[in-house]
Every structure is written in structure tokens, then in C-alpha cells.
Amino acid sequence: MKKFQKAVAGFLAVVSMVTCVAGMRSSAAYYPTITKNFIVGNSTATAVAYRDSSHATASTKLSGGRCDVKLKYCGKTASYSNYINATPTAMINGSRGTASTEHRASKGSFSNSTSLVV
Amino acid sequence: MKKLIFHILCISILLTLPSCGKTESEHKIKDKSSKVITALSNASENGMLYFDENTCNFYDYASDITIPLCFKPNCTHSDQNCISKAITGSVNSAGNCFIFNDCIYYFSVNESIEGEGRDTTYQIQSTLHQWNLQSGEKTDVLEIPDLNCTSSVNMVFHDDTIYFIGCYGAHQFEDGTWMNAGYGKQYLCSVDLKDCSFENYGQVNDNVNASNNVIITENSINAVADQVTIAGVYHDTIYLYYNYVEDKNIIINAMDQGDNQTIDWNYEVKEFHLNSREMCISREQPPICLSNNWYVTENSSDKTITAKDQTGNTIEFSSKNDLPFDSYQYSIYNNKIWDLYNGVVYDLSTKEIYSVSENFLGANVTDYIAKENKYVVCSYDASGKLIYQKFDESSLIA
């Protein structure tokens, strides 16, 4: 019985170590990116938010439209507004906490917005 | 007899040599000699390049069908080994890439902050990638230091050379943090694709007030519409423009009131002469659309559109447009100004104004196929997906 318990304990220890290593590996390599499409009239705009160990970025894209983007990260704010036919991309360097983003796109009389957290 | 056969063989080999490399006629995509590349219009002689969510596509004019942009033999176009899918991870708009000799080119940018705390430097480098559509071979053909070349609003392809905007907009705060501060200083650049030689023709947005578009506080940067736009080519000259305010408080007040779309901008237009390769300030008003033969401006106060030809003759129309100057929906094809957003066509030959069929309201005319006398129209389907189709003029005009 003791041998069986030792074997089970050993097995669980190995499993937990493997899980731990795998977890560490996945967290080390995990750089969150969120891409979200949102409808503006009869067009589709794309919001992208990204963060890694050194910086965060955010962008808004709408072909043939106007775009705004706001990025808040590490107590700083970068915003671009009223960009026509362009894909404004805001960047802040840092390595603390989450980044929140706001995206707005408009085309003609249509307008829509979305926000993301990475 | 043997000598004769030997000489015939030698002559045959000599005649075959020039076709060892692919000639223009062998390319599946026939390059235009000059064109403007925008997010909605990246046309070649025989088709249109565009992106949907997961695939880079080529709309072939002759067959009237859309195929994935990949000519690798035996490719099933179903996984990430296919160029048309793999490239969408790096490029997501037809306005950020171009095709030359059956290769697709695009820029990527690598930004990094070197050092610790306040003693850091911001490094930026762009790379021009080339992807051969027939072999699938990918090559980095050029490194461009200190510029972000991925943010150009439109590009011009002319005589085997691509013209684009490279920018540098980084700002460092007192605590050492780096942030992008709008598009920043923007330079007109080119790459000659025959030998991948790079040229920087100087800063475009060099007006003393151009930096007023960016408001920097203790812990924030707010940039408003500070991008340089490449409008197009008229009379062998590339026209570019940007907007600015003379007083920074105009921007600050607009932001406080949450309305930065009604700012009364000043515009500066620059012209770059393709023959002399010199850039200077232009006397022209910023154009709403251009072709090599027509320079078109809009006067929003008296609601007129004025088209000027290469000899300086002008045609004036009453505008049907209610949007501000930067109403992006105009295009010129087949001597007509197309404004599908407002459903109007201005005919530069007859000086008539026509209405567009209701089916095309909100779409864009993105190319004209002269030999078929058809227009290529970009629109969105019910799910918001881009589609390109060709139509007769009689279908477009109500």
C-alpha cells in the first residue's frame, strides 16, 4: 500500500511539475492580442489591442472611413483622433497591468465604437 | 551538314536566352505603369488585389472570378502554407502592399526600447518583404532605419518605383516612458524595385505649425489628424497634403468639447515632380480626387466642384456633397467623377451631372477596364464583407 501511495505521490509530483513548467512556459509566451470587428453602416471596422512584456499598442481600421483610437496603459494615455483613410496605432511602453483601449470608426453619417482590455 | 546543325543549335540557344527570366507577358498579374494604391483600390491591368478577413484575393477581370492570391503549383489554398492566407498575418489592407513582377511586397516595422529608465533610446526599423507568388519564396529585400513605413496613407507606383510616406512619431516623457505621438515627422520616400534602392526626398509636414496637431501633457499624448495623405498623380506630379492649425488652443478646445471633426483646418499641399524628383510647396488647393489629366477641388462654402485639365481649362459643377472636404468617396475614371456616396456622376466630357442607380449608393468605383468599357465597383455584402464586381456604365447610372 505504501509503495502504491509512494508511486501515486511520485506520479502526482511529476504531473504537477510538468503542469507547472507548462504553465510557466505558456504564461511566458502569452502576449494577449484582441481583434474585434464592429459594424459601421454597411462596412466593417477592425479594432486591435496588443500587449507584451515591453509595450501595449492599439489600432482602429476602417477602409475609406475615419478612425479614432485611445490607449491607456501604465498611467499614461495616448489618443489619435480624426484619422481619414489611415490606421492610427497608439503605443505606450511599460510592463505593468492591463491596457484598456477605445476605438471609434465612422463613415459618412454612420458611426460606431468599441472598447477592449488586454 | 554537321556545321549547319551546329550553327542552327547555337542560334536557337541564343534566341532562347532572354526568356530564361520571366518576361512581363509571362506574369500572371500585369503591372500598370502608373497607379495610386489605396485601401480600396490596388489594381493591375488584369485584376484587383484585396483582402477579406482571412485571405488575400485577386479579382480577375477577364474571368470575372475571385481567386486566392497564390500561384504556387498544387497549392490547395486551405492552410497557412498558402501565401494568400499567410500574408494576412502581416498585411490586412490592400493599401499597405503592392505587386511587381508577380511578387507581392509589404513593409513591416520593428520598434524597440533599448536601455533602462530615462536613459533609453527608441529604435525603429522598417523591412521591405518580397513574396514570390509563383514559388512561395519569401525574401527580405531592404532594411530602412529610423522610419515607420507601414503607415502610409496611399502609395504611388510609377515606372517600377513605389512612393510612400515614412514617419517617426516617438516621444519620451520625463519618467523615461516612450509613446507614439501621432504620425510625427513624415517623409516622402521611394524604393526603386528594379534594384531595391531607397530614397528619402525630405519631410513633407515641415510647416512650423504642423506640430500643433499633437497635444502633449504630463502623462498623455493626443494627436488629431496629423497624417500626410498622398492624393495621387496629376500631370506627372505626385500631390500630397496635410492639415494643421495655427493656434494649438483650437485643438485643445475642440477636444474639451468632444468635437474634433469640425475644426477649421489650414491645408498645405506639396507637389513632387516625378521627372526632376524634386518636392516643393504647391499653390493648388487640396484635391478631392486626381487623375493624370484632371485636378479636382471642392469649395464647400459655395458648394462647387472644379476640375482643371493639364492646359489649365476648368469645368465647374454644383456639388451634391454635404460632407466636409475630406469626403473620400470621389474617384475619376473614364473622364467622369464618381461620387457614389451621394449617388452622383459628373461627366467631364459633356459637363452633365447624372444620378447613380440606388443599388450602388455607398459603394466606390475603384477601376475602369477600358477594353471592356466596364467599371470595377467595391461594395460590402450583407455581412460587411468586401466584394468587387464589374458593371457597364448603363447599370451604374440611373
Short mmCIF file of C-alpha atoms in Angstrom, two decimals:
data_model
loop_
_atom_site.label_atom_id
_atom_site.label_comp_id
_atom_site.label_asym_id
_atom_site.label_seq_id
_atom_site.Cartn_x
_atom_site.Cartn_y
_atom_site.Cartn_z
CA MET A 1 0.00 0.00 0.00
CA LYS A 2 2.79 2.35 0.94
CA LYS A 3 4.55 1.51 -2.29
CA PHE A 4 1.33 2.30 -4.19
CA GLN A 5 0.89 5.58 -2.30
CA LYS A 6 4.53 6.49 -3.00
CA ALA A 7 4.00 5.68 -6.66
CA VAL A 8 0.84 7.80 -6.80
CA ALA A 9 2.57 10.64 -4.92
CA GLY A 10 5.54 10.41 -7.29
CA PHE A 11 3.24 10.40 -10.29
CA LEU A 12 1.28 13.42 -8.97
CA ALA A 13 4.53 15.25 -8.25
CA VAL A 14 5.74 14.68 -11.79
CA VAL A 15 2.34 15.74 -13.18
CA SER A 16 2.31 18.89 -11.05
CA MET A 17 5.89 19.75 -12.09
CA VAL A 18 5.06 19.21 -15.76
CA THR A 19 1.90 21.30 -15.37
CA CYS A 20 3.85 24.00 -13.58
CA VAL A 21 6.55 24.11 -16.25
CA ALA A 22 3.93 24.06 -18.98
CA GLY A 23 2.07 26.83 -17.18
CA MET A 24 5.23 28.90 -16.83
CA ARG A 25 6.05 28.36 -20.43
CA SER A 26 2.59 29.32 -21.59
CA SER A 27 2.49 32.44 -19.42
CA ALA A 28 5.95 33.48 -20.59
CA ALA A 29 4.96 33.16 -24.23
CA TYR A 30 1.45 34.54 -23.88
CA TYR A 31 1.12 38.01 -25.34
CA PRO A 32 -2.54 38.93 -25.47
CA THR A 33 -3.92 40.27 -28.72
CA ILE A 34 -7.58 41.02 -29.23
CA THR A 35 -9.01 41.68 -32.65
CA LYS A 36 -12.63 42.73 -32.83
CA ASN A 37 -14.69 43.64 -35.87
CA PHE A 38 -17.55 46.07 -35.49
CA ILE A 39 -20.12 47.25 -37.99
CA VAL A 40 -20.20 50.85 -39.22
CA GLY A 41 -23.18 51.35 -41.53
CA ASN A 42 -22.63 48.77 -44.26
CA SER A 43 -18.86 48.48 -43.63
CA THR A 44 -16.75 46.59 -41.10
CA ALA A 45 -14.18 48.30 -38.88
CA THR A 46 -11.43 46.42 -37.04
CA ALA A 47 -10.15 47.18 -33.53
CA VAL A 48 -6.86 45.59 -32.39
CA ALA A 49 -5.35 45.73 -28.91
CA TYR A 50 -1.98 44.12 -28.07
CA ARG A 51 0.26 43.94 -25.03
CA ASP A 52 3.56 42.20 -24.38
CA SER A 53 6.35 42.43 -21.82
CA SER A 54 7.55 45.82 -23.04
CA HIS A 55 4.66 47.78 -24.50
CA ALA A 56 0.99 47.96 -25.48
CA THR A 57 -0.49 49.08 -28.78
CA ALA A 58 -3.97 49.74 -30.11
CA SER A 59 -5.26 50.47 -33.58
CA THR A 60 -8.52 51.06 -35.43
CA LYS A 61 -9.04 50.39 -39.13
CA LEU A 62 -11.89 51.19 -41.49
CA SER A 63 -11.26 51.29 -45.23
CA GLY A 64 -12.47 54.60 -46.60
CA GLY A 65 -13.51 55.96 -43.21
CA ARG A 66 -12.43 57.99 -40.19
CA CYS A 67 -10.87 56.36 -37.16
CA ASP A 68 -10.10 57.23 -33.54
CA VAL A 69 -8.15 55.17 -31.01
CA LYS A 70 -7.34 55.71 -27.34
CA LEU A 71 -4.90 53.58 -25.33
CA LYS A 72 -4.47 53.70 -21.54
CA TYR A 73 -1.52 51.82 -20.06
CA CYS A 74 0.77 52.28 -17.06
CA GLY A 75 -0.97 55.53 -16.04
CA LYS A 76 -0.41 57.12 -19.45
CA THR A 77 -2.86 57.85 -22.26
CA ALA A 78 -2.19 58.06 -25.99
CA SER A 79 -5.03 59.02 -28.30
CA TYR A 80 -5.32 59.59 -32.04
CA SER A 81 -8.47 61.11 -33.43
CA ASN A 82 -9.94 62.04 -36.78
CA TYR A 83 -7.64 59.95 -38.98
CA ILE A 84 -9.01 59.68 -42.51
CA ASN A 85 -8.24 56.61 -44.57
CA ALA A 86 -5.48 55.84 -42.06
CA THR A 87 -5.00 53.17 -39.41
CA PRO A 88 -3.92 55.09 -36.29
CA THR A 89 -1.78 52.98 -33.97
CA ALA A 90 -1.07 54.19 -30.43
CA MET A 91 1.89 52.75 -28.49
CA ILE A 92 2.97 53.11 -24.84
CA ASN A 93 5.95 51.27 -23.45
CA GLY A 94 5.79 49.70 -20.00
CA SER A 95 5.22 46.33 -18.33
CA ARG A 96 2.59 46.77 -15.63
CA GLY A 97 -1.03 45.61 -15.51
CA THR A 98 -3.60 45.61 -18.26
CA ALA A 99 -4.14 48.05 -21.09
CA SER A 100 -7.57 49.42 -21.96
CA THR A 101 -8.45 50.72 -25.39
CA GLU A 102 -11.30 52.63 -27.01
CA HIS A 103 -11.94 52.51 -30.75
CA ARG A 104 -14.30 54.63 -32.85
CA ALA A 105 -14.88 54.49 -36.60
CA SER A 106 -17.21 56.47 -38.81
CA LYS A 107 -18.09 56.61 -42.46
CA GLY A 108 -20.47 59.20 -43.84
CA SER A 109 -23.32 59.52 -41.35
CA PHE A 110 -22.60 56.15 -39.70
CA SER A 111 -20.51 55.80 -36.56
CA ASN A 112 -19.79 53.03 -34.07
CA SER A 113 -17.34 52.33 -31.27
CA THR A 114 -15.99 49.53 -29.11
CA SER A 115 -13.58 49.10 -26.22
CA LEU A 116 -11.14 46.33 -25.29
CA VAL A 117 -8.96 45.30 -22.35
CA VAL A 118 -5.73 43.30 -22.81
CA MET B 1 25.83 19.29 -92.70
CA LYS B 2 27.15 18.88 -89.14
CA LYS B 3 28.35 22.50 -89.20
CA LEU B 4 24.93 23.66 -90.33
CA ILE B 5 23.20 21.76 -87.50
CA PHE B 6 25.74 23.16 -85.01
CA HIS B 7 25.08 26.73 -86.17
CA ILE B 8 21.30 26.25 -86.04
CA LEU B 9 21.64 24.91 -82.47
CA CYS B 10 23.82 27.89 -81.43
CA ILE B 11 21.34 30.40 -82.89
CA SER B 12 18.43 28.57 -81.19
CA ILE B 13 20.18 28.73 -77.80
CA LEU B 14 20.97 32.43 -78.24
CA LEU B 15 17.36 33.16 -79.15
CA THR B 16 16.15 31.28 -76.07
CA LEU B 17 18.43 33.05 -73.55
CA PRO B 18 16.39 36.24 -72.98
CA SER B 19 13.35 34.20 -71.90
CA CYS B 20 15.25 32.46 -69.10
CA GLY B 21 13.83 35.05 -66.69
CA LYS B 22 10.10 35.64 -66.76
CA THR B 23 9.09 38.39 -69.16
CA GLU B 24 6.24 40.79 -68.50
CA SER B 25 3.92 38.80 -70.78
CA GLU B 26 4.51 35.65 -68.69
CA HIS B 27 3.46 37.30 -65.44
CA LYS B 28 0.04 36.31 -64.21
CA ILE B 29 -0.51 39.81 -62.84
CA LYS B 30 0.11 42.55 -65.40
CA ASP B 31 1.55 45.61 -63.66
CA LYS B 32 0.22 49.06 -64.50
CA SER B 33 2.93 51.57 -65.42
CA SER B 34 1.47 54.13 -63.00
CA LYS B 35 -1.22 53.90 -60.35
CA VAL B 36 -2.30 55.09 -56.93
CA ILE B 37 -2.72 52.38 -54.30
CA THR B 38 -5.41 52.93 -51.67
CA ALA B 39 -7.12 50.68 -49.15
CA LEU B 40 -9.94 50.09 -51.62
CA SER B 41 -8.09 50.25 -54.93
CA ASN B 42 -4.97 48.21 -55.69
CA ALA B 43 -5.49 47.48 -59.37
CA SER B 44 -3.33 45.88 -62.04
CA GLU B 45 -4.11 45.73 -65.75
CA ASN B 46 -5.94 42.44 -65.38
CA GLY B 47 -7.38 42.45 -61.87
CA MET B 48 -7.80 43.88 -58.39
CA LEU B 49 -5.98 42.90 -55.20
CA TYR B 50 -7.99 43.00 -51.98
CA PHE B 51 -8.21 41.42 -48.53
CA ASP B 52 -11.10 39.86 -46.70
CA GLU B 53 -10.88 38.62 -43.13
CA ASN B 54 -8.54 35.67 -43.70
CA THR B 55 -7.43 35.75 -47.30
CA CYS B 56 -5.66 37.99 -49.77
CA ASN B 57 -7.62 37.82 -53.02
CA PHE B 58 -7.24 38.65 -56.68
CA TYR B 59 -10.36 39.59 -58.62
CA ASP B 60 -9.56 38.56 -62.20
CA TYR B 61 -11.26 40.88 -64.67
CA ALA B 62 -11.28 38.53 -67.68
CA SER B 63 -12.82 35.54 -65.92
CA ASP B 64 -14.91 37.69 -63.53
CA ILE B 65 -13.98 35.45 -60.62
CA THR B 66 -12.01 35.96 -57.40
CA ILE B 67 -9.13 33.62 -56.56
CA PRO B 68 -6.74 33.47 -53.58
CA LEU B 69 -3.56 35.44 -54.39
CA CYS B 70 -1.23 32.46 -54.72
CA PHE B 71 0.11 30.87 -57.87
CA LYS B 72 2.12 28.08 -56.23
CA PRO B 73 1.62 24.85 -58.18
CA ASN B 74 -0.62 22.32 -56.39
CA CYS B 75 -1.44 24.72 -53.51
CA THR B 76 -4.90 23.98 -52.12
CA HIS B 77 -5.18 27.49 -50.60
CA SER B 78 -6.54 25.94 -47.42
CA ASP B 79 -3.80 26.36 -44.81
CA GLN B 80 -1.14 28.83 -43.66
CA ASN B 81 1.34 27.48 -46.24
CA CYS B 82 -0.69 29.30 -48.84
CA ILE B 83 0.66 32.82 -49.46
CA SER B 84 -2.83 34.29 -49.65
CA LYS B 85 -3.52 33.19 -46.07
CA ALA B 86 -0.04 33.55 -44.60
CA ILE B 87 0.27 37.17 -45.72
CA THR B 88 -2.88 38.28 -43.88
CA GLY B 89 -0.96 37.97 -40.61
CA SER B 90 1.40 40.71 -41.81
CA VAL B 91 -0.81 42.82 -44.06
CA ASN B 92 -4.51 43.42 -43.67
CA SER B 93 -5.22 46.08 -46.23
CA ALA B 94 -4.66 46.38 -49.96
CA GLY B 95 -3.39 49.90 -49.26
CA ASN B 96 -0.29 48.59 -47.49
CA CYS B 97 1.13 46.28 -50.15
CA PHE B 98 1.90 46.23 -53.86
CA ILE B 99 2.65 43.77 -56.62
CA PHE B 100 5.59 43.94 -59.02
CA ASN B 101 6.69 41.17 -61.41
CA ASP B 102 4.39 38.60 -59.77
CA CYS B 103 5.83 39.27 -56.32
CA ILE B 104 3.86 40.88 -53.51
CA TYR B 105 5.75 43.42 -51.39
CA TYR B 106 4.90 44.88 -47.99
CA PHE B 107 6.59 46.70 -45.11
CA SER B 108 6.82 45.58 -41.51
CA VAL B 109 8.18 47.64 -38.64
CA ASN B 110 10.19 46.65 -35.61
CA GLU B 111 10.11 49.05 -32.65
CA SER B 112 12.17 48.52 -29.51
CA ILE B 113 13.25 50.50 -26.47
CA GLU B 114 16.87 49.97 -25.52
CA GLY B 115 18.23 50.65 -22.01
CA GLU B 116 16.62 51.30 -18.60
CA GLY B 117 14.67 54.17 -17.01
CA ARG B 118 15.31 57.58 -18.50
CA ASP B 119 18.44 56.53 -20.36
CA THR B 120 16.59 54.70 -23.07
CA THR B 121 16.57 55.06 -26.80
CA TYR B 122 13.72 54.29 -29.15
CA GLN B 123 14.81 52.16 -32.09
CA ILE B 124 12.66 51.81 -35.15
CA GLN B 125 13.37 49.95 -38.35
CA SER B 126 11.19 49.01 -41.29
CA THR B 127 11.75 45.99 -43.51
CA LEU B 128 10.51 45.56 -47.06
CA HIS B 129 9.48 41.96 -47.66
CA GLN B 130 9.08 40.31 -51.05
CA TRP B 131 6.97 37.20 -51.51
CA ASN B 132 7.14 35.40 -54.86
CA LEU B 133 3.60 34.39 -55.77
CA GLN B 134 4.71 31.50 -58.00
CA SER B 135 7.49 29.89 -55.95
CA GLY B 136 6.29 30.88 -52.48
CA GLU B 137 9.81 32.10 -51.65
CA LYS B 138 9.94 34.95 -49.12
CA THR B 139 12.85 37.40 -49.06
CA ASP B 140 13.65 40.48 -47.01
CA VAL B 141 14.88 42.85 -49.69
CA LEU B 142 15.53 46.11 -47.82
CA GLU B 143 16.03 47.48 -44.29
CA ILE B 144 15.06 51.12 -43.68
CA PRO B 145 16.30 52.50 -40.34
CA ASP B 146 14.61 55.22 -38.26
CA LEU B 147 11.31 55.24 -40.15
CA ASN B 148 7.95 53.51 -39.84
CA CYS B 149 6.95 52.74 -43.41
CA THR B 150 3.75 50.85 -42.57
CA SER B 151 1.50 53.87 -42.03
CA SER B 152 1.43 55.47 -45.46
CA VAL B 153 -1.99 56.80 -46.44
CA ASN B 154 -1.99 55.66 -50.06
CA MET B 155 1.07 54.90 -52.19
CA VAL B 156 2.04 55.67 -55.78
CA PHE B 157 3.52 53.09 -58.13
CA HIS B 158 5.23 54.75 -61.10
CA ASP B 159 7.87 53.41 -63.52
CA ASP B 160 8.82 50.40 -61.38
CA THR B 161 9.19 52.61 -58.28
CA ILE B 162 6.97 52.74 -55.21
CA TYR B 163 6.47 56.10 -53.45
CA PHE B 164 5.21 56.14 -49.87
CA ILE B 165 5.34 58.01 -46.55
CA GLY B 166 7.79 57.03 -43.83
CA CYS B 167 7.19 58.52 -40.39
CA TYR B 168 8.81 58.98 -37.00
CA GLY B 169 6.46 59.94 -34.16
CA ALA B 170 8.00 58.76 -30.91
CA HIS B 171 8.08 60.99 -27.82
CA GLN B 172 9.81 60.37 -24.46
CA PHE B 173 8.28 61.53 -21.18
CA GLU B 174 10.35 62.71 -18.21
CA ASP B 175 9.99 59.35 -16.46
CA GLY B 176 11.52 57.63 -19.49
CA THR B 177 8.28 56.24 -20.95
CA TRP B 178 8.09 56.27 -24.73
CA MET B 179 4.84 56.81 -26.60
CA ASN B 180 3.86 57.37 -30.18
CA ALA B 181 2.92 61.00 -30.70
CA GLY B 182 0.74 60.78 -33.78
CA TYR B 183 2.42 60.14 -37.09
CA GLY B 184 5.05 62.77 -36.26
CA LYS B 185 7.57 63.83 -38.88
CA GLN B 186 6.57 62.36 -42.22
CA TYR B 187 8.89 61.95 -45.20
CA LEU B 188 8.23 61.17 -48.85
CA CYS B 189 10.28 58.10 -49.71
CA SER B 190 10.67 55.72 -52.62
CA VAL B 191 12.08 52.30 -53.43
CA ASP B 192 13.14 51.51 -56.99
CA LEU B 193 12.02 47.90 -57.28
CA LYS B 194 14.47 47.05 -60.04
CA ASP B 195 17.44 47.31 -57.67
CA CYS B 196 15.70 47.97 -54.30
CA SER B 197 17.42 51.34 -53.89
CA PHE B 198 15.85 53.62 -51.27
CA GLU B 199 15.43 57.41 -51.47
CA ASN B 200 14.17 59.90 -48.87
CA TYR B 201 13.07 63.19 -50.51
CA GLY B 202 12.61 65.08 -47.24
CA GLN B 203 9.97 65.95 -44.68
CA VAL B 204 6.53 66.74 -46.08
CA ASN B 205 4.82 68.20 -42.99
CA ASP B 206 7.50 70.80 -42.32
CA ASN B 207 5.22 73.77 -41.69
CA VAL B 208 6.14 75.48 -38.41
CA ASN B 209 2.58 74.87 -37.13
CA ALA B 210 2.35 71.21 -38.14
CA SER B 211 3.24 70.04 -34.63
CA ASN B 212 0.17 71.87 -33.24
CA ASN B 213 -1.91 68.80 -34.09
CA VAL B 214 -0.28 66.93 -31.20
CA ILE B 215 -1.05 67.94 -27.61
CA ILE B 216 1.38 66.55 -25.02
CA THR B 217 0.59 66.81 -21.30
CA GLU B 218 2.31 65.36 -18.24
CA ASN B 219 1.03 61.86 -18.92
CA SER B 220 -0.82 61.89 -22.20
CA ILE B 221 -0.44 62.44 -25.90
CA ASN B 222 -3.42 63.40 -28.03
CA ALA B 223 -2.86 63.61 -31.75
CA VAL B 224 -5.55 64.89 -34.08
CA ALA B 225 -5.48 64.20 -37.82
CA ASP B 226 -1.74 64.77 -38.28
CA GLN B 227 -1.31 62.39 -41.19
CA VAL B 228 0.10 63.32 -44.59
CA THR B 229 -2.09 61.98 -47.40
CA ILE B 230 -0.79 61.05 -50.84
CA ALA B 231 -3.67 62.27 -53.02
CA GLY B 232 -2.49 60.91 -56.37
CA VAL B 233 -0.73 61.82 -59.60
CA TYR B 234 -1.68 64.73 -61.89
CA HIS B 235 0.43 65.92 -64.81
CA ASP B 236 3.34 63.60 -63.82
CA THR B 237 3.37 65.11 -60.33
CA ILE B 238 2.51 63.44 -57.04
CA TYR B 239 0.30 65.65 -54.87
CA LEU B 240 0.38 65.32 -51.08
CA TYR B 241 -1.36 67.35 -48.40
CA TYR B 242 -1.75 67.68 -44.66
CA ASN B 243 -3.72 69.89 -42.30
CA TYR B 244 -2.76 71.99 -39.30
CA VAL B 245 -3.98 74.80 -37.06
CA GLU B 246 -2.07 77.99 -36.34
CA ASP B 247 -3.14 78.02 -32.71
CA LYS B 248 -2.82 74.90 -30.56
CA ASN B 249 -5.77 76.07 -28.42
CA ILE B 250 -8.13 75.34 -31.33
CA ILE B 251 -7.28 71.66 -30.93
CA ILE B 252 -7.41 71.80 -27.12
CA ASN B 253 -10.84 73.49 -27.15
CA ALA B 254 -12.18 71.04 -29.72
CA MET B 255 -11.01 68.11 -27.60
CA ASP B 256 -12.55 69.66 -24.46
CA GLN B 257 -15.87 69.96 -26.29
CA GLY B 258 -15.53 66.42 -27.67
CA ASP B 259 -15.85 67.64 -31.25
CA ASN B 260 -12.69 67.41 -33.30
CA GLN B 261 -14.41 66.82 -36.62
CA THR B 262 -15.44 70.42 -37.25
CA ILE B 263 -12.01 72.02 -36.80
CA ASP B 264 -11.35 74.76 -39.36
CA TRP B 265 -8.10 73.36 -40.76
CA ASN B 266 -5.42 75.06 -42.78
CA TYR B 267 -4.10 72.85 -45.58
CA GLU B 268 -0.67 72.72 -47.12
CA VAL B 269 -0.26 70.95 -50.45
CA LYS B 270 3.11 69.66 -51.62
CA GLU B 271 3.98 68.53 -55.13
CA PHE B 272 6.68 66.06 -56.07
CA HIS B 273 7.73 66.16 -59.71
CA LEU B 274 8.33 62.64 -60.94
CA ASN B 275 10.72 63.72 -63.70
CA SER B 276 13.01 66.01 -61.69
CA ARG B 277 12.35 64.18 -58.38
CA GLU B 278 12.00 67.45 -56.52
CA MET B 279 9.40 68.36 -53.91
CA CYS B 280 8.03 71.85 -53.27
CA ILE B 281 5.03 73.67 -51.80
CA SER B 282 2.13 73.79 -54.22
CA ARG B 283 -0.19 76.73 -54.90
CA GLU B 284 -3.08 74.34 -55.50
CA GLN B 285 -5.98 73.74 -53.14
CA PRO B 286 -6.01 70.23 -51.67
CA PRO B 287 -7.63 67.90 -54.20
CA ILE B 288 -10.70 65.74 -53.58
CA CYS B 289 -9.53 63.43 -56.37
CA LEU B 290 -6.94 63.30 -59.12
CA SER B 291 -6.12 61.62 -62.37
CA ASN B 292 -3.16 62.32 -64.65
CA ASN B 293 -5.44 64.62 -66.70
CA TRP B 294 -7.65 66.20 -64.03
CA TYR B 295 -7.08 68.02 -60.73
CA VAL B 296 -10.39 68.29 -58.85
CA THR B 297 -11.10 70.54 -55.88
CA GLU B 298 -14.22 71.31 -53.90
CA ASN B 299 -15.33 74.63 -52.48
CA SER B 300 -17.56 73.75 -49.56
CA SER B 301 -18.71 77.34 -48.94
CA ASP B 302 -20.34 77.83 -52.35
CA LYS B 303 -20.76 74.07 -52.88
CA THR B 304 -18.93 73.75 -56.19
CA ILE B 305 -16.57 71.20 -57.66
CA THR B 306 -13.89 72.47 -60.02
CA ALA B 307 -11.95 70.20 -62.37
CA LYS B 308 -8.82 71.57 -64.05
CA ASP B 309 -7.18 69.84 -67.01
CA GLN B 310 -3.48 69.87 -67.90
CA THR B 311 -3.84 73.01 -70.02
CA GLY B 312 -5.43 74.95 -67.16
CA ASN B 313 -9.01 74.88 -68.53
CA THR B 314 -11.58 74.40 -65.78
CA ILE B 315 -15.04 72.90 -65.53
CA GLU B 316 -17.28 73.78 -62.60
CA PHE B 317 -20.16 71.76 -61.23
CA SER B 318 -22.65 72.40 -58.45
CA SER B 319 -21.75 69.92 -55.74
CA LYS B 320 -24.29 67.49 -54.31
CA ASN B 321 -21.99 66.70 -51.42
CA ASP B 322 -22.91 67.62 -47.85
CA LEU B 323 -19.78 66.17 -46.27
CA PRO B 324 -16.67 68.19 -45.41
CA PHE B 325 -13.64 68.49 -47.73
CA ASP B 326 -12.18 65.12 -46.91
CA SER B 327 -15.15 63.30 -48.39
CA TYR B 328 -13.13 60.35 -49.50
CA GLN B 329 -15.67 58.81 -51.85
CA TYR B 330 -14.70 60.60 -55.08
CA SER B 331 -12.82 58.87 -57.89
CA ILE B 332 -12.13 59.67 -61.56
CA TYR B 333 -12.46 57.01 -64.23
CA ASN B 334 -13.25 57.31 -67.94
CA ASN B 335 -13.41 61.13 -67.77
CA LYS B 336 -16.10 61.06 -65.09
CA ILE B 337 -16.01 61.99 -61.41
CA TRP B 338 -17.80 59.28 -59.44
CA ASP B 339 -19.41 60.12 -56.09
CA LEU B 340 -21.36 57.01 -55.24
CA TYR B 341 -21.85 58.06 -51.62
CA ASN B 342 -24.13 60.87 -52.77
CA GLY B 343 -25.19 58.98 -55.89
CA VAL B 344 -23.82 61.49 -58.41
CA VAL B 345 -21.61 61.32 -61.51
CA TYR B 346 -20.02 64.45 -63.00
CA ASP B 347 -19.24 63.95 -66.69
CA LEU B 348 -16.10 65.93 -67.62
CA SER B 349 -16.70 65.44 -71.36
CA THR B 350 -20.34 66.57 -71.60
CA LYS B 351 -20.40 68.65 -68.37
CA GLU B 352 -23.62 66.81 -67.44
CA ILE B 353 -24.47 65.52 -63.98
CA TYR B 354 -26.08 62.09 -63.71
CA SER B 355 -27.65 60.15 -60.84
CA VAL B 356 -26.30 56.78 -59.79
CA SER B 357 -28.60 53.79 -59.52
CA GLU B 358 -29.78 53.27 -55.92
CA ASN B 359 -28.18 49.81 -55.88
CA PHE B 360 -24.73 51.43 -55.82
CA LEU B 361 -25.22 54.08 -53.13
CA GLY B 362 -22.36 53.87 -50.63
CA ALA B 363 -20.15 51.83 -52.97
CA ASN B 364 -16.90 53.03 -54.62
CA VAL B 365 -15.73 52.93 -58.24
CA THR B 366 -12.17 51.61 -57.96
CA ASP B 367 -11.03 50.94 -61.55
CA TYR B 368 -12.07 51.15 -65.17
CA ILE B 369 -11.44 48.34 -67.69
CA ALA B 370 -11.04 50.25 -70.95
CA LYS B 371 -11.11 47.29 -73.32
CA GLU B 372 -14.42 46.06 -71.86
CA ASN B 373 -15.79 49.54 -71.13
CA LYS B 374 -16.69 48.38 -67.61
CA TYR B 375 -16.19 49.82 -64.15
CA VAL B 376 -14.94 47.90 -61.13
CA VAL B 377 -17.09 48.65 -58.11
CA CYS B 378 -16.22 47.89 -54.49
CA SER B 379 -19.09 47.38 -52.05
CA TYR B 380 -19.91 45.42 -48.92
CA ASP B 381 -22.27 42.47 -48.77
CA ALA B 382 -24.90 41.97 -46.04
CA SER B 383 -22.30 40.54 -43.65
CA GLY B 384 -19.95 43.52 -44.09
CA LYS B 385 -17.54 41.62 -46.36
CA LEU B 386 -15.77 43.46 -49.20
CA ILE B 387 -16.76 42.43 -52.71
CA TYR B 388 -15.59 43.61 -56.14
CA GLN B 389 -17.67 43.35 -59.31
CA LYS B 390 -17.58 44.91 -62.77
CA PHE B 391 -20.51 46.76 -64.31
CA ASP B 392 -21.46 48.56 -67.50
CA GLU B 393 -21.94 52.29 -67.25
CA SER B 394 -25.62 51.79 -68.08
CA SER B 395 -26.01 49.66 -64.93
CA LEU B 396 -24.39 52.29 -62.72
CA ILE B 397 -26.19 55.38 -63.96
CA ALA B 398 -29.87 55.57 -63.15
#
